[in-house]
Amino acid sequence: MSLETTAPTDRGLELETLVGELTLEEKVGLVVGAGMWATRGVPRIGLRPMIMSDGPVGVRGTEDSGVKTSAMFPAPSALAATWDLDLTRRAGELFAAEARRHGVDMVLAPQVNIQRTPVGGRHFECFSEDPVLTAEIAVALVRAAQERGVGMCVKHYVANDSETDRTRYVARVDERTLREVYLAPFERLVKDADAWSVMGAYSGVDDGRFAGPALEHRPLTTGVLKGEWGFDGVVVSDWVATKSVVGAVRGGLDLQMPGPDGVWGEGLHAAVLAGDVAEHELDDKVERLLRLAVRVGALRLDGSAPGEPTDGEFPEFGTTRASAAYLRELTARSMVVLKDDAGLLPLTDSPTQGVGEGSTGRVALIGPGAVDLFLQGGGSSFVVPDHVTDLAQELRAALPGSELTLHAGARPRKNPPLLDVAAACTDPVSGGSGVRIELLAEDGTVLDDLAAQPWDGWRHEIRTDAVVLRLSADVLLSEPGVHSLGVGTVGVHDVRVDGVRVSTGDTVVDVGIVLSSGHNHPLASTVEIEVAEGAPRVVRLEADLQVVHTVGYGVFTRAELVHALPGPSAEDELAEAVAAAAAADVAVVVVGTTEEVESEGYDRPSLALPGNQDELVRRVLDANPRTVVVVNAGAPVLLPWLDDAATVVWGWLPGQEGGGAVADVLGGSTEPSGRLPWTLPARAADVPVPDAIPVKGIVDYTEGVHVGYRAWVRDGLDPAAPFGHGLGWTTWSYDSLTTATDEDAVTVSVTVTNSGARSGREVVQAYLEAPGAPTTARAAGWGIHHRRRRCRRDGHRARPHPAARVPDLGHRYAPVGHTPGDYALRVGRSVGDLRLDAVVPLDPQEDSNTPTPK
Ligand code: BGC
């Protein structure tokens, strides 16, 4: 293996010359962030700062105030569930437009880590448990954005597949597994999408050659990524992940984010002066930075001034009508019909339902997601949507003439909702709207006293000598009944309501903890407060909170103020929903997770639906068999009532157009043609990798290449729904399979027939099994067949499916050491429903088998 870095591009010489013109100080300044989201500019050479922003659910922009809104996409797993590269390219175009709209040069997305365990907190941010599907989707997305001059920073390199203790654990993975599963999408992105940037992970890797932080992993980053694959872009650190100067320099890190302080900000200059880091090592990083700047338009090699990131053709707009329509179509198409035994879908086509055009059918729309769809997971991918579509309103429009009632029915959240600070809180001293914030020094001296502040759970940029943030507010409780009020926080704290202690903590937390457990939705401690009829109360809320000092973020503290209004008991709420279901012609139940459950920062302790939602579904199914269940979740959850439900649709974390998309699916204007990009377990006990809890700091990938469905196939276990499953709303027969091998590729042609009554899309899936190793089945490729015209029930034959492109057949990720031989090619509707077979002779070691996309 070579440890050489990239060969210069055709612009290499010019870039090299520019690097030569920079001073050491300028060079050090360039490889350390200028703040949270920007790099430094060097006006002298015409270089402006480059601006970055999080994805992958949208482009949030660089303001945390929540004032700037963004187009909110469905979760990345939903995009992958379309298996549709055209839709994906359009997503890439919209990412580029959103980036420019927000003045952003590079989006910190996509996340191409593998869904190794269904409990992974960031599962929803990833595409798939399969590296081939992950790679194909990512390549299409990144290409489309980069073609428009916007960089995508592909993350997190590598084997950063779970969140428990995420800033510290080391993933122990053998080289074959790394290459075949976890590195594979990155390799495709470098080779086929010419990715401009890669983000190095918080966690570490032990691949047998080196065990330590990913950012210091010289064999994998300098060696494989830059040397072997020829990556000529920038390796960016995950935020605050840099732990060393020399180790990370040698490892292959090019840009420490954020800055300007931190390990490199404080130590890199001195390390060069001391000779611990050679200047040419720095030069290589600077050259990469400049290359990125040229690519995104922050530097022009002809000497002219660069434009701003918002330059040119991208106006300042909200989601345009076209973008909203695209997102709605994408979201509806991504939805997966898990089952529809009674043929309820779409509701408008279902004469037995009594709903639809001109009818007066009664529809009971039930569930926490029915009232308030869970649109996105928690963590850094969060965006404030441009707008949201309301499910009840959209469903009423989709089912004209129906009579629709709405019922929450269940409670999925542990924490009460966020307190409406602007409406309910006043500063106890000034009386202004908001909370009072005092910043205290170690000895209790008040350093700052800030009147009438907003509070959204975070406070950044706290002065560096502050040790405690004291928050106080008078909270108005008007409605009669029992209120619940409290605070969720981590670290040293002391929370009081009317002088009575609600919660204390004496564990000093560091940035690692805050970026993990404390980052999102700490469990709140609450008190109950009774308010009598006609006698509103004002209570004093006071909280002393530990301030955490971190690089780039300045210093901050985290505390969610929560408040539940008086209301019916959980049992009354459930009973009301069940009664409505019983009285309706059809019930639609929307159940799912919440951002407390699916979030960056922690993994899930259980795959169960949170709260009493399973009970709700069971009771609704008992009350009305004509029930459609919509699962509003990004990652797998157990559906213990699945056998008893007639119709179940996976509705994802659907983003801003989710309400409209669910209505389109139920109302019949868009086929839910998604196919699962992961395996849905039936029982927790069957899950091949049930958790990722580090043992003595190690997460051991003992399953090797048997990730996701490969493990299910190996173990012969039946999941609730296999990888690739999705029924759509028509049926298909698989008629014939032919293969043709030439020196570049194996082309697979499959003839399928739409044997149902409606037009539809079919994802024809091809899986390869290595000779003598049937359990290594892996997705080899797929093609999408779409008939627009409605087919008659009498078996109108759809046109033969065009050749399904097989992008990875006998590919370079083939298991190291595998002998050439006859591979079994199996084609069908999912890995659990394979209908046609062929044998293809392949030599995985030979480049001649490397397919070229056609
Ligand atoms: C996440 C990254 C993200 C970064 C910046 C980190 O905590 O792991 O995915 O891009 O924060 O928000």
mmCIF file of N, CA and C and ligand atoms in Angstrom, residues 36-37 53-56 60 108-109 111 122 125 153 155-156 160 163 166 199 202 237-240 379-381 515 519 553 600, ligand 1:
data_model
loop_
_atom_site.group_PDB
_atom_site.id
_atom_site.type_symbol
_atom_site.label_atom_id
_atom_site.label_comp_id
_atom_site.label_asym_id
_atom_site.label_seq_id
_atom_site.Cartn_x
_atom_site.Cartn_y
_atom_site.Cartn_z
ATOM 1 N N MET A 36 -17.048 29.029 13.782
ATOM 2 C CA MET A 36 -17.864 27.822 13.805
ATOM 3 C C MET A 36 -18.029 27.202 12.405
ATOM 4 N N TRP A 37 -18.230 28.054 11.394
ATOM 5 C CA TRP A 37 -18.600 27.520 10.084
ATOM 6 C C TRP A 37 -17.732 28.041 8.938
ATOM 7 N N SER A 53 -22.053 24.499 6.183
ATOM 8 C CA SER A 53 -23.279 24.356 6.976
ATOM 9 C C SER A 53 -23.682 22.894 6.999
ATOM 10 N N ASP A 54 -24.394 22.541 8.071
ATOM 11 C CA ASP A 54 -24.823 21.151 8.185
ATOM 12 C C ASP A 54 -25.862 20.759 7.164
ATOM 13 N N GLY A 55 -25.840 19.531 6.793
ATOM 14 C CA GLY A 55 -26.864 18.707 6.224
ATOM 15 C C GLY A 55 -27.070 17.607 7.238
ATOM 16 N N PRO A 56 -27.608 16.476 6.829
ATOM 17 C CA PRO A 56 -28.076 16.125 5.489
ATOM 18 C C PRO A 56 -29.597 16.191 5.319
ATOM 19 N N ARG A 60 -28.957 24.152 6.822
ATOM 20 C CA ARG A 60 -29.467 25.001 7.899
ATOM 21 C C ARG A 60 -28.974 26.431 7.792
ATOM 22 N N LEU A 108 -22.229 19.917 4.863
ATOM 23 C CA LEU A 108 -21.638 18.816 5.627
ATOM 24 C C LEU A 108 -22.549 17.587 5.504
ATOM 25 N N ALA A 109 -22.514 16.983 4.355
ATOM 26 C CA ALA A 109 -23.384 15.863 4.001
ATOM 27 C C ALA A 109 -22.866 15.300 2.669
ATOM 28 N N GLN A 111 -24.140 11.688 4.824
ATOM 29 C CA GLN A 111 -23.567 10.773 5.811
ATOM 30 C C GLN A 111 -23.621 9.369 5.210
ATOM 31 N N ARG A 122 -28.011 7.899 14.793
ATOM 32 C CA ARG A 122 -28.025 8.656 13.533
ATOM 33 C C ARG A 122 -28.415 7.783 12.343
ATOM 34 N N GLU A 125 -30.047 9.419 9.518
ATOM 35 C CA GLU A 125 -29.203 10.301 8.710
ATOM 36 C C GLU A 125 -28.438 9.516 7.642
ATOM 37 N N CYS A 153 -19.365 17.643 1.892
ATOM 38 C CA CYS A 153 -18.353 17.047 2.764
ATOM 39 C C CYS A 153 -18.907 15.717 3.257
ATOM 40 N N LYS A 155 -19.371 12.357 5.142
ATOM 41 C CA LYS A 155 -18.986 12.062 6.522
ATOM 42 C C LYS A 155 -19.519 10.710 6.968
ATOM 43 N N HIS A 156 -18.996 10.083 8.006
ATOM 44 C CA HIS A 156 -17.856 10.436 8.845
ATOM 45 C C HIS A 156 -16.846 9.320 8.664
ATOM 46 N N ASN A 160 -17.899 5.039 11.830
ATOM 47 C CA ASN A 160 -18.512 5.871 12.869
ATOM 48 C C ASN A 160 -20.025 5.596 12.788
ATOM 49 N N GLU A 163 -23.459 5.912 18.259
ATOM 50 C CA GLU A 163 -23.300 7.153 19.003
ATOM 51 C C GLU A 163 -22.852 6.982 20.458
ATOM 52 N N ARG A 166 -19.502 8.407 21.616
ATOM 53 C CA ARG A 166 -19.033 8.539 20.229
ATOM 54 C C ARG A 166 -17.723 9.288 20.063
ATOM 55 N N MET A 199 -15.258 14.268 5.848
ATOM 56 C CA MET A 199 -15.133 14.621 7.265
ATOM 57 C C MET A 199 -14.625 13.418 8.055
ATOM 58 N N TYR A 202 -15.346 11.440 14.881
ATOM 59 C CA TYR A 202 -14.991 11.554 16.301
ATOM 60 C C TYR A 202 -14.344 10.275 16.815
ATOM 61 N N SER A 237 -12.035 17.955 10.006
ATOM 62 C CA SER A 237 -12.310 17.240 11.257
ATOM 63 C C SER A 237 -13.787 17.355 11.590
ATOM 64 N N ASP A 238 -14.355 16.326 12.235
ATOM 65 C CA ASP A 238 -15.664 16.564 12.829
ATOM 66 C C ASP A 238 -15.466 17.639 13.899
ATOM 67 N N TRP A 239 -16.567 18.288 14.238
ATOM 68 C CA TRP A 239 -16.477 19.485 15.085
ATOM 69 C C TRP A 239 -15.911 19.144 16.473
ATOM 70 N N VAL A 240 -14.762 19.723 16.761
ATOM 71 C CA VAL A 240 -14.054 19.522 18.034
ATOM 72 C C VAL A 240 -13.463 18.120 18.170
ATOM 73 N N GLY A 379 -30.437 16.529 16.525
ATOM 74 C CA GLY A 379 -28.990 16.646 16.352
ATOM 75 C C GLY A 379 -28.608 17.713 15.355
ATOM 76 N N SER A 380 -27.376 17.611 14.882
ATOM 77 C CA SER A 380 -26.822 18.685 14.061
ATOM 78 C C SER A 380 -27.473 18.792 12.689
ATOM 79 N N SER A 381 -28.235 17.790 12.280
ATOM 80 C CA SER A 381 -28.880 17.860 10.961
ATOM 81 C C SER A 381 -30.122 18.750 10.982
ATOM 82 N N LEU A 515 -21.549 16.829 23.888
ATOM 83 C CA LEU A 515 -21.788 16.488 22.486
ATOM 84 C C LEU A 515 -22.483 15.140 22.356
ATOM 85 N N HIS A 519 -26.279 16.718 24.402
ATOM 86 C CA HIS A 519 -26.468 17.479 23.183
ATOM 87 C C HIS A 519 -27.940 17.635 22.844
ATOM 88 N N TYR A 553 -17.169 26.592 19.593
ATOM 89 C CA TYR A 553 -18.522 26.887 20.019
ATOM 90 C C TYR A 553 -18.491 28.040 21.020
ATOM 91 N N GLU A 600 -28.940 12.249 16.957
ATOM 92 C CA GLU A 600 -27.494 12.276 17.162
ATOM 93 C C GLU A 600 -27.241 12.378 18.668
HETATM 94 C C1 BGC B 1 -21.582 16.079 13.883
HETATM 95 C C2 BGC B 1 -21.328 16.388 12.425
HETATM 96 C C3 BGC B 1 -21.727 17.800 12.128
HETATM 97 C C4 BGC B 1 -20.942 18.733 13.047
HETATM 98 C C5 BGC B 1 -21.240 20.192 12.833
HETATM 99 C C6 BGC B 1 -20.959 17.115 14.800
HETATM 100 O O1 BGC B 1 -21.399 16.961 16.109
HETATM 101 O O2 BGC B 1 -21.075 14.801 14.184
HETATM 102 O O3 BGC B 1 -22.042 15.486 11.611
HETATM 103 O O4 BGC B 1 -21.511 18.095 10.776
HETATM 104 O O5 BGC B 1 -21.263 18.421 14.387
HETATM 105 O O6 BGC B 1 -22.502 20.507 13.330
#
